[in-house]
PDB file of C-alpha atoms in Angstrom:
ATOM      1  CA  UNK A   1    -112.592  87.489 -48.922  1.00 44.00           C
ATOM      2  CA  UNK A   2    -116.065  88.244 -47.626  1.00 48.00           C
ATOM      3  CA  UNK A   3    -115.718  85.436 -45.148  1.00 49.00           C
ATOM      4  CA  UNK A   4    -112.311  86.743 -44.060  1.00 51.00           C
ATOM      5  CA  UNK A   5    -113.736  90.210 -43.418  1.00 52.00           C
ATOM      6  CA  UNK A   6    -116.647  88.787 -41.529  1.00 51.00           C
ATOM      7  CA  UNK A   7    -114.488  86.561 -39.363  1.00 56.00           C
ATOM      8  CA  UNK A   8    -112.061  89.368 -38.653  1.00 65.00           C
ATOM      9  CA  UNK A   9    -114.760  91.759 -37.542  1.00 70.00           C
ATOM     10  CA  UNK A  10    -116.496  89.093 -35.517  1.00 67.00           C
ATOM     11  CA  UNK A  11    -113.305  88.357 -33.629  1.00 72.00           C
ATOM     12  CA  UNK A  12    -112.557  91.977 -32.777  1.00 77.00           C
ATOM     13  CA  UNK A  13    -112.583  92.561 -29.027  1.00 79.00           C
ATOM     14  CA  UNK A  14    -114.586  95.162 -27.155  1.00 86.00           C
ATOM     15  CA  UNK A  15    -113.267  98.690 -27.708  1.00 91.00           C
ATOM     16  CA  UNK A  16    -110.219  99.601 -25.647  1.00 95.00           C
ATOM     17  CA  UNK A  17    -111.774 103.056 -25.233  1.00 97.00           C
ATOM     18  CA  UNK A  18    -115.545 103.416 -25.376  1.00 96.00           C
ATOM     19  CA  UNK A  19    -115.074 106.952 -26.670  1.00 97.00           C
ATOM     20  CA  UNK A  20    -111.776 107.860 -28.292  1.00 98.00           C
ATOM     21  CA  UNK A  21    -111.900 111.513 -29.193  1.00 98.00           C
ATOM     22  CA  UNK A  22    -109.466 113.065 -31.639  1.00 98.00           C
ATOM     23  CA  UNK A  23    -109.333 116.841 -31.804  1.00 98.00           C
ATOM     24  CA  UNK A  24    -107.623 118.225 -34.882  1.00 98.00           C
ATOM     25  CA  UNK A  25    -104.712 120.381 -33.745  1.00 97.00           C
ATOM     26  CA  UNK A  26    -103.139 121.029 -37.116  1.00 96.00           C
ATOM     27  CA  UNK A  27    -101.854 124.571 -37.622  1.00 96.00           C
ATOM     28  CA  UNK A  28    -101.269 126.248 -40.948  1.00 94.00           C
ATOM     29  CA  UNK A  29     -99.735 129.664 -41.480  1.00 92.00           C
ATOM     30  CA  UNK A  30    -102.105 132.619 -41.145  1.00 89.00           C
ATOM     31  CA  UNK A  31    -103.759 133.397 -44.443  1.00 89.00           C
ATOM     32  CA  UNK A  32    -103.642 129.828 -45.796  1.00 92.00           C
ATOM     33  CA  UNK A  33    -106.653 129.347 -48.033  1.00 93.00           C
ATOM     34  CA  UNK A  34    -107.859 126.198 -46.246  1.00 94.00           C
ATOM     35  CA  UNK A  35    -107.381 127.633 -42.775  1.00 94.00           C
ATOM     36  CA  UNK A  36    -106.629 125.219 -39.950  1.00 96.00           C
ATOM     37  CA  UNK A  37    -108.206 124.011 -36.747  1.00 96.00           C
ATOM     38  CA  UNK A  38    -105.391 125.214 -34.490  1.00 96.00           C
ATOM     39  CA  UNK A  39    -105.609 128.692 -36.035  1.00 95.00           C
ATOM     40  CA  UNK A  40    -109.258 128.620 -34.980  1.00 95.00           C
ATOM     41  CA  UNK A  41    -108.450 127.729 -31.389  1.00 96.00           C
ATOM     42  CA  UNK A  42    -108.634 123.933 -31.345  1.00 97.00           C
ATOM     43  CA  UNK A  43    -105.602 123.414 -29.118  1.00 97.00           C
ATOM     44  CA  UNK A  44    -107.137 125.263 -26.179  1.00 98.00           C
ATOM     45  CA  UNK A  45    -110.475 123.541 -26.783  1.00 98.00           C
ATOM     46  CA  UNK A  46    -108.752 120.164 -26.719  1.00 98.00           C
ATOM     47  CA  UNK A  47    -107.109 121.012 -23.382  1.00 98.00           C
ATOM     48  CA  UNK A  48    -110.472 122.163 -22.045  1.00 98.00           C
ATOM     49  CA  UNK A  49    -112.224 119.011 -23.257  1.00 98.00           C
ATOM     50  CA  UNK A  50    -109.588 116.731 -21.727  1.00 98.00           C
ATOM     51  CA  UNK A  51    -109.994 118.417 -18.352  1.00 98.00           C
ATOM     52  CA  UNK A  52    -113.811 118.454 -18.498  1.00 98.00           C
ATOM     53  CA  UNK A  53    -114.077 114.786 -19.512  1.00 98.00           C
ATOM     54  CA  UNK A  54    -111.882 113.886 -16.553  1.00 97.00           C
ATOM     55  CA  UNK A  55    -113.902 116.051 -14.178  1.00 97.00           C
ATOM     56  CA  UNK A  56    -117.149 114.568 -15.480  1.00 97.00           C
ATOM     57  CA  UNK A  57    -115.829 111.065 -14.816  1.00 97.00           C
ATOM     58  CA  UNK A  58    -116.729 109.721 -18.254  1.00 97.00           C
ATOM     59  CA  UNK A  59    -115.489 106.114 -18.115  1.00 95.00           C
ATOM     60  CA  UNK A  60    -113.129 104.682 -20.723  1.00 96.00           C
ATOM     61  CA  UNK A  61    -112.940 107.932 -22.664  1.00 97.00           C
ATOM     62  CA  UNK A  62    -109.755 109.527 -23.969  1.00 98.00           C
ATOM     63  CA  UNK A  63    -109.231 112.918 -25.563  1.00 98.00           C
ATOM     64  CA  UNK A  64    -106.279 113.093 -27.945  1.00 98.00           C
ATOM     65  CA  UNK A  65    -104.783 115.723 -30.161  1.00 98.00           C
ATOM     66  CA  UNK A  66    -104.390 114.676 -33.774  1.00 98.00           C
ATOM     67  CA  UNK A  67    -102.786 115.897 -36.938  1.00 98.00           C
ATOM     68  CA  UNK A  68    -104.812 117.286 -39.820  1.00 97.00           C
ATOM     69  CA  UNK A  69    -108.124 115.444 -40.150  1.00 97.00           C
ATOM     70  CA  UNK A  70    -108.602 116.989 -43.609  1.00 96.00           C
ATOM     71  CA  UNK A  71    -111.828 118.798 -42.822  1.00 96.00           C
ATOM     72  CA  UNK A  72    -110.086 122.131 -42.352  1.00 94.00           C
ATOM     73  CA  UNK A  73    -112.800 124.333 -43.815  1.00 93.00           C
ATOM     74  CA  UNK A  74    -115.335 122.832 -41.416  1.00 94.00           C
ATOM     75  CA  UNK A  75    -113.206 123.071 -38.302  1.00 93.00           C
ATOM     76  CA  UNK A  76    -112.326 123.328 -35.540  1.00 97.00           C
ATOM     77  CA  UNK A  77    -113.369 119.708 -35.627  1.00 98.00           C
ATOM     78  CA  UNK A  78    -113.170 116.476 -33.710  1.00 98.00           C
ATOM     79  CA  UNK A  79    -114.208 112.897 -34.329  1.00 98.00           C
ATOM     80  CA  UNK A  80    -115.372 110.364 -31.758  1.00 97.00           C
ATOM     81  CA  UNK A  81    -114.592 106.698 -32.405  1.00 97.00           C
ATOM     82  CA  UNK A  82    -115.617 103.938 -32.654  1.00 95.00           C
ATOM     83  CA  UNK A  83    -118.941 105.692 -33.353  1.00 94.00           C
ATOM     84  CA  UNK A  84    -117.322 107.782 -36.109  1.00 95.00           C
ATOM     85  CA  UNK A  85    -119.284 110.919 -35.292  1.00 96.00           C
ATOM     86  CA  UNK A  86    -117.813 114.290 -36.268  1.00 97.00           C
ATOM     87  CA  UNK A  87    -118.446 117.633 -34.593  1.00 98.00           C
ATOM     88  CA  UNK A  88    -117.517 121.253 -35.126  1.00 98.00           C
ATOM     89  CA  UNK A  89    -116.500 122.777 -31.795  1.00 98.00           C
ATOM     90  CA  UNK A  90    -115.983 126.512 -31.874  1.00 97.00           C
ATOM     91  CA  UNK A  91    -116.410 127.334 -28.213  1.00 98.00           C
ATOM     92  CA  UNK A  92    -116.191 125.845 -24.736  1.00 98.00           C
ATOM     93  CA  UNK A  93    -119.997 125.704 -24.760  1.00 98.00           C
ATOM     94  CA  UNK A  94    -119.801 123.476 -27.842  1.00 98.00           C
ATOM     95  CA  UNK A  95    -117.386 121.169 -26.048  1.00 98.00           C
ATOM     96  CA  UNK A  96    -119.723 121.063 -23.045  1.00 98.00           C
ATOM     97  CA  UNK A  97    -122.621 120.147 -25.348  1.00 98.00           C
ATOM     98  CA  UNK A  98    -120.674 117.256 -26.893  1.00 98.00           C
ATOM     99  CA  UNK A  99    -119.722 115.965 -23.448  1.00 98.00           C
ATOM    100  CA  UNK A 100    -123.242 116.271 -22.051  1.00 98.00           C
ATOM    101  CA  UNK A 101    -125.261 115.080 -25.021  1.00 97.00           C
ATOM    102  CA  UNK A 102    -122.925 112.529 -26.610  1.00 97.00           C
ATOM    103  CA  UNK A 103    -120.426 111.268 -24.033  1.00 98.00           C
ATOM    104  CA  UNK A 104    -122.533 111.456 -20.886  1.00 97.00           C
ATOM    105  CA  UNK A 105    -125.978 111.344 -22.474  1.00 95.00           C
ATOM    106  CA  UNK A 106    -125.338 108.635 -25.011  1.00 95.00           C
ATOM    107  CA  UNK A 107    -127.044 110.592 -27.786  1.00 96.00           C
ATOM    108  CA  UNK A 108    -125.722 112.963 -30.384  1.00 96.00           C
ATOM    109  CA  UNK A 109    -125.111 116.715 -30.192  1.00 97.00           C
ATOM    110  CA  UNK A 110    -127.049 117.174 -33.395  1.00 96.00           C
ATOM    111  CA  UNK A 111    -126.622 120.933 -33.753  1.00 97.00           C
ATOM    112  CA  UNK A 112    -122.854 120.569 -33.894  1.00 98.00           C
ATOM    113  CA  UNK A 113    -122.491 117.589 -36.204  1.00 96.00           C
ATOM    114  CA  UNK A 114    -120.525 117.882 -39.404  1.00 96.00           C
ATOM    115  CA  UNK A 115    -122.279 116.751 -42.586  1.00 89.00           C
ATOM    116  CA  UNK A 116    -121.595 113.132 -43.518  1.00 80.00           C
ATOM    117  CA  UNK A 117    -120.625 113.812 -47.106  1.00 76.00           C
ATOM    118  CA  UNK A 118    -117.042 113.245 -48.150  1.00 76.00           C
ATOM    119  CA  UNK A 119    -115.523 116.266 -49.820  1.00 61.00           C
TER     120      UNK A 119
ATOM    121  CA  UNK B   1    -131.608 105.995 -22.379  1.00 44.00           C
ATOM    122  CA  UNK B   2    -131.211 102.673 -24.149  1.00 48.00           C
ATOM    123  CA  UNK B   3    -133.635 103.813 -26.803  1.00 49.00           C
ATOM    124  CA  UNK B   4    -131.766 107.100 -27.181  1.00 52.00           C
ATOM    125  CA  UNK B   5    -128.458 105.301 -27.688  1.00 52.00           C
ATOM    126  CA  UNK B   6    -130.006 102.923 -30.149  1.00 51.00           C
ATOM    127  CA  UNK B   7    -131.617 105.689 -32.171  1.00 56.00           C
ATOM    128  CA  UNK B   8    -128.446 107.745 -32.194  1.00 65.00           C
ATOM    129  CA  UNK B   9    -126.344 104.859 -33.445  1.00 70.00           C
ATOM    130  CA  UNK B  10    -128.940 103.916 -36.021  1.00 67.00           C
ATOM    131  CA  UNK B  11    -128.898 107.419 -37.448  1.00 72.00           C
ATOM    132  CA  UNK B  12    -125.123 107.631 -37.723  1.00 77.00           C
ATOM    133  CA  UNK B  13    -123.970 107.979 -41.327  1.00 79.00           C
ATOM    134  CA  UNK B  14    -121.470 105.808 -43.132  1.00 86.00           C
ATOM    135  CA  UNK B  15    -117.907 106.411 -41.940  1.00 91.00           C
ATOM    136  CA  UNK B  16    -116.212 109.484 -43.371  1.00 95.00           C
ATOM    137  CA  UNK B  17    -113.031 107.401 -43.586  1.00 96.00           C
ATOM    138  CA  UNK B  18    -113.301 103.638 -43.965  1.00 96.00           C
ATOM    139  CA  UNK B  19    -109.969 103.293 -42.182  1.00 97.00           C
ATOM    140  CA  UNK B  20    -108.812 106.146 -39.958  1.00 98.00           C
ATOM    141  CA  UNK B  21    -105.392 105.259 -38.643  1.00 98.00           C
ATOM    142  CA  UNK B  22    -103.873 107.043 -35.673  1.00 98.00           C
ATOM    143  CA  UNK B  23    -100.179 106.488 -35.007  1.00 98.00           C
ATOM    144  CA  UNK B  24     -99.024 107.507 -31.557  1.00 98.00           C
ATOM    145  CA  UNK B  25     -96.293 110.113 -31.949  1.00 97.00           C
ATOM    146  CA  UNK B  26     -95.920 111.094 -28.320  1.00 96.00           C
ATOM    147  CA  UNK B  27     -92.352 111.660 -27.194  1.00 96.00           C
ATOM    148  CA  UNK B  28     -91.112 111.530 -23.640  1.00 94.00           C
ATOM    149  CA  UNK B  29     -87.629 112.347 -22.441  1.00 92.00           C
ATOM    150  CA  UNK B  30     -85.065 109.554 -22.751  1.00 89.00           C
ATOM    151  CA  UNK B  31     -85.089 107.369 -19.682  1.00 89.00           C
ATOM    152  CA  UNK B  32     -88.733 107.935 -18.780  1.00 92.00           C
ATOM    153  CA  UNK B  33     -90.026 104.798 -17.122  1.00 93.00           C
ATOM    154  CA  UNK B  34     -93.012 104.409 -19.441  1.00 94.00           C
ATOM    155  CA  UNK B  35     -91.020 105.068 -22.584  1.00 94.00           C
ATOM    156  CA  UNK B  36     -92.817 106.603 -25.548  1.00 96.00           C
ATOM    157  CA  UNK B  37     -93.760 105.678 -29.082  1.00 96.00           C
ATOM    158  CA  UNK B  38     -91.797 108.493 -30.708  1.00 96.00           C
ATOM    159  CA  UNK B  39     -88.676 107.486 -28.790  1.00 95.00           C
ATOM    160  CA  UNK B  40     -89.165 104.060 -30.383  1.00 95.00           C
ATOM    161  CA  UNK B  41     -89.364 105.450 -33.901  1.00 96.00           C
ATOM    162  CA  UNK B  42     -93.100 105.957 -34.454  1.00 97.00           C
ATOM    163  CA  UNK B  43     -92.785 109.286 -36.251  1.00 97.00           C
ATOM    164  CA  UNK B  44     -90.786 107.846 -39.129  1.00 98.00           C
ATOM    165  CA  UNK B  45     -93.084 104.814 -39.260  1.00 98.00           C
ATOM    166  CA  UNK B  46     -96.087 107.111 -39.485  1.00 98.00           C
ATOM    167  CA  UNK B  47     -94.498 108.967 -42.405  1.00 98.00           C
ATOM    168  CA  UNK B  48     -93.703 105.665 -44.084  1.00 98.00           C
ATOM    169  CA  UNK B  49     -97.239 104.365 -43.570  1.00 98.00           C
ATOM    170  CA  UNK B  50     -98.821 107.525 -44.942  1.00 98.00           C
ATOM    171  CA  UNK B  51     -96.730 107.258 -48.106  1.00 98.00           C
ATOM    172  CA  UNK B  52     -97.320 103.523 -48.540  1.00 98.00           C
ATOM    173  CA  UNK B  53    -101.087 103.782 -48.044  1.00 98.00           C
ATOM    174  CA  UNK B  54    -101.171 106.457 -50.724  1.00 97.00           C
ATOM    175  CA  UNK B  55     -99.029 104.397 -53.082  1.00 98.00           C
ATOM    176  CA  UNK B  56    -101.175 101.343 -52.492  1.00 97.00           C
ATOM    177  CA  UNK B  57    -104.285 103.321 -53.400  1.00 97.00           C
ATOM    178  CA  UNK B  58    -106.255 102.263 -50.326  1.00 97.00           C
ATOM    179  CA  UNK B  59    -109.556 104.140 -50.732  1.00 95.00           C
ATOM    180  CA  UNK B  60    -110.964 106.382 -48.008  1.00 96.00           C
ATOM    181  CA  UNK B  61    -108.066 105.728 -45.655  1.00 97.00           C
ATOM    182  CA  UNK B  62    -106.212 108.380 -43.695  1.00 98.00           C
ATOM    183  CA  UNK B  63    -103.051 108.080 -41.611  1.00 98.00           C
ATOM    184  CA  UNK B  64    -102.772 110.629 -38.805  1.00 98.00           C
ATOM    185  CA  UNK B  65    -100.314 111.330 -36.090  1.00 98.00           C
ATOM    186  CA  UNK B  66    -101.817 111.444 -32.613  1.00 98.00           C
ATOM    187  CA  UNK B  67    -100.845 112.400 -29.109  1.00 98.00           C
ATOM    188  CA  UNK B  68    -100.251 109.792 -26.418  1.00 97.00           C
ATOM    189  CA  UNK B  69    -102.627 106.857 -26.819  1.00 97.00           C
ATOM    190  CA  UNK B  70    -101.716 105.660 -23.305  1.00 96.00           C
ATOM    191  CA  UNK B  71    -100.340 102.285 -24.351  1.00 96.00           C
ATOM    192  CA  UNK B  72     -96.736 103.454 -24.108  1.00 94.00           C
ATOM    193  CA  UNK B  73     -95.239 100.228 -22.811  1.00 93.00           C
ATOM    194  CA  UNK B  74     -96.756  98.310 -25.727  1.00 94.00           C
ATOM    195  CA  UNK B  75     -95.702 100.770 -28.444  1.00 93.00           C
ATOM    196  CA  UNK B  76     -94.902 101.919 -30.975  1.00 97.00           C
ATOM    197  CA  UNK B  77     -98.624 101.547 -31.518  1.00 98.00           C
ATOM    198  CA  UNK B  78    -101.442 102.568 -33.783  1.00 98.00           C
ATOM    199  CA  UNK B  79    -105.200 102.109 -33.789  1.00 98.00           C
ATOM    200  CA  UNK B  80    -107.460 101.747 -36.799  1.00 97.00           C
ATOM    201  CA  UNK B  81    -111.001 103.086 -36.513  1.00 97.00           C
ATOM    202  CA  UNK B  82    -113.896 102.545 -36.785  1.00 95.00           C
ATOM    203  CA  UNK B  83    -112.813  98.898 -36.380  1.00 94.00           C
ATOM    204  CA  UNK B  84    -110.966  99.755 -33.166  1.00 95.00           C
ATOM    205  CA  UNK B  85    -108.081  97.382 -33.860  1.00 96.00           C
ATOM    206  CA  UNK B  86    -104.695  98.098 -32.253  1.00 97.00           C
ATOM    207  CA  UNK B  87    -101.291  97.099 -33.561  1.00 98.00           C
ATOM    208  CA  UNK B  88     -97.697  97.288 -32.427  1.00 98.00           C
ATOM    209  CA  UNK B  89     -95.533  98.432 -35.352  1.00 98.00           C
ATOM    210  CA  UNK B  90     -91.823  98.258 -34.725  1.00 98.00           C
ATOM    211  CA  UNK B  91     -90.523  98.167 -38.271  1.00 98.00           C
ATOM    212  CA  UNK B  92     -91.420  99.084 -41.819  1.00 98.00           C
ATOM    213  CA  UNK B  93     -92.169  95.413 -42.411  1.00 98.00           C
ATOM    214  CA  UNK B  94     -94.779  95.589 -39.638  1.00 98.00           C
ATOM    215  CA  UNK B  95     -96.374  98.589 -41.320  1.00 98.00           C
ATOM    216  CA  UNK B  96     -96.403  96.717 -44.635  1.00 98.00           C
ATOM    217  CA  UNK B  97     -98.102  93.769 -42.941  1.00 98.00           C
ATOM    218  CA  UNK B  98    -100.851  95.971 -41.491  1.00 98.00           C
ATOM    219  CA  UNK B  99    -101.435  97.559 -44.885  1.00 98.00           C
ATOM    220  CA  UNK B 100    -101.482  94.262 -46.760  1.00 98.00           C
ATOM    221  CA  UNK B 101    -103.408  92.127 -44.289  1.00 97.00           C
ATOM    222  CA  UNK B 102    -105.777  94.646 -42.722  1.00 97.00           C
ATOM    223  CA  UNK B 103    -106.217  97.645 -45.018  1.00 98.00           C
ATOM    224  CA  UNK B 104    -105.895  95.958 -48.400  1.00 97.00           C
ATOM    225  CA  UNK B 105    -106.787  92.416 -47.384  1.00 95.00           C
ATOM    226  CA  UNK B 106    -109.726  93.193 -45.135  1.00 95.00           C
ATOM    227  CA  UNK B 107    -108.475  90.808 -42.445  1.00 96.00           C
ATOM    228  CA  UNK B 108    -106.370  91.376 -39.382  1.00 96.00           C
ATOM    229  CA  UNK B 109    -102.583  91.323 -39.003  1.00 97.00           C
ATOM    230  CA  UNK B 110    -102.920  88.939 -36.088  1.00 96.00           C
ATOM    231  CA  UNK B 111     -99.229  88.634 -35.205  1.00 97.00           C
ATOM    232  CA  UNK B 112     -99.031  92.361 -34.536  1.00 98.00           C
ATOM    233  CA  UNK B 113    -102.216  92.941 -32.604  1.00 96.00           C
ATOM    234  CA  UNK B 114    -102.111  94.403 -29.126  1.00 96.00           C
ATOM    235  CA  UNK B 115    -103.976  92.499 -26.431  1.00 89.00           C
ATOM    236  CA  UNK B 116    -107.533  93.685 -25.877  1.00 81.00           C
ATOM    237  CA  UNK B 117    -107.269  94.067 -22.125  1.00 77.00           C
ATOM    238  CA  UNK B 118    -107.408  97.515 -20.647  1.00 76.00           C
ATOM    239  CA  UNK B 119    -104.484  98.256 -18.387  1.00 62.00           C
TER     240      UNK B 119
END
């Protein structure tokens, strides 16, 4: 099995998207105890991010909406793959920071990262 | 910049989900020239996959719906991150194969993989 895993991973091609960004756009009813990213404005932030990434000319990047990423209490959140880095984006300025520091800059927007621990 | 990228990647934590599966659930009107994954049944396949992954007890896996993944002509499609492996899933049997061969087996469901080339 270990050999199978190793061979499989070794044979995987280059990423189809260098940065595939999923913004949680799940909406729960107002007053739900877990809250939801859409109730905290994620849909508009996703639209903003999609437009800004295009304007910035980030190559091979795609911004998608996604269903519930199960980090509701920490949202509005997004995850960037294949890196697997999670961010909380509350404002347009947060989105700009992720684009500038992570997508364009190649680093990490440290101040906005979600903690790595699984709940 | 190279050093910055390297440091950033080095500091990234373990994946929050070992297998984060995004099933394209975009729907276009009937007759659209690109077609769409939802028009080819992806929504029901996503529901089926979510239930089967849970039943199979795959640890740290999550099945999400996603907006248009921009591989419409090749769909219904899904991508599994952080591996970055894409599959075409037309039937429940295809979903079962991805679960058994990739998620549970640790290999790749080769017969169902999408080509690596960017369009």
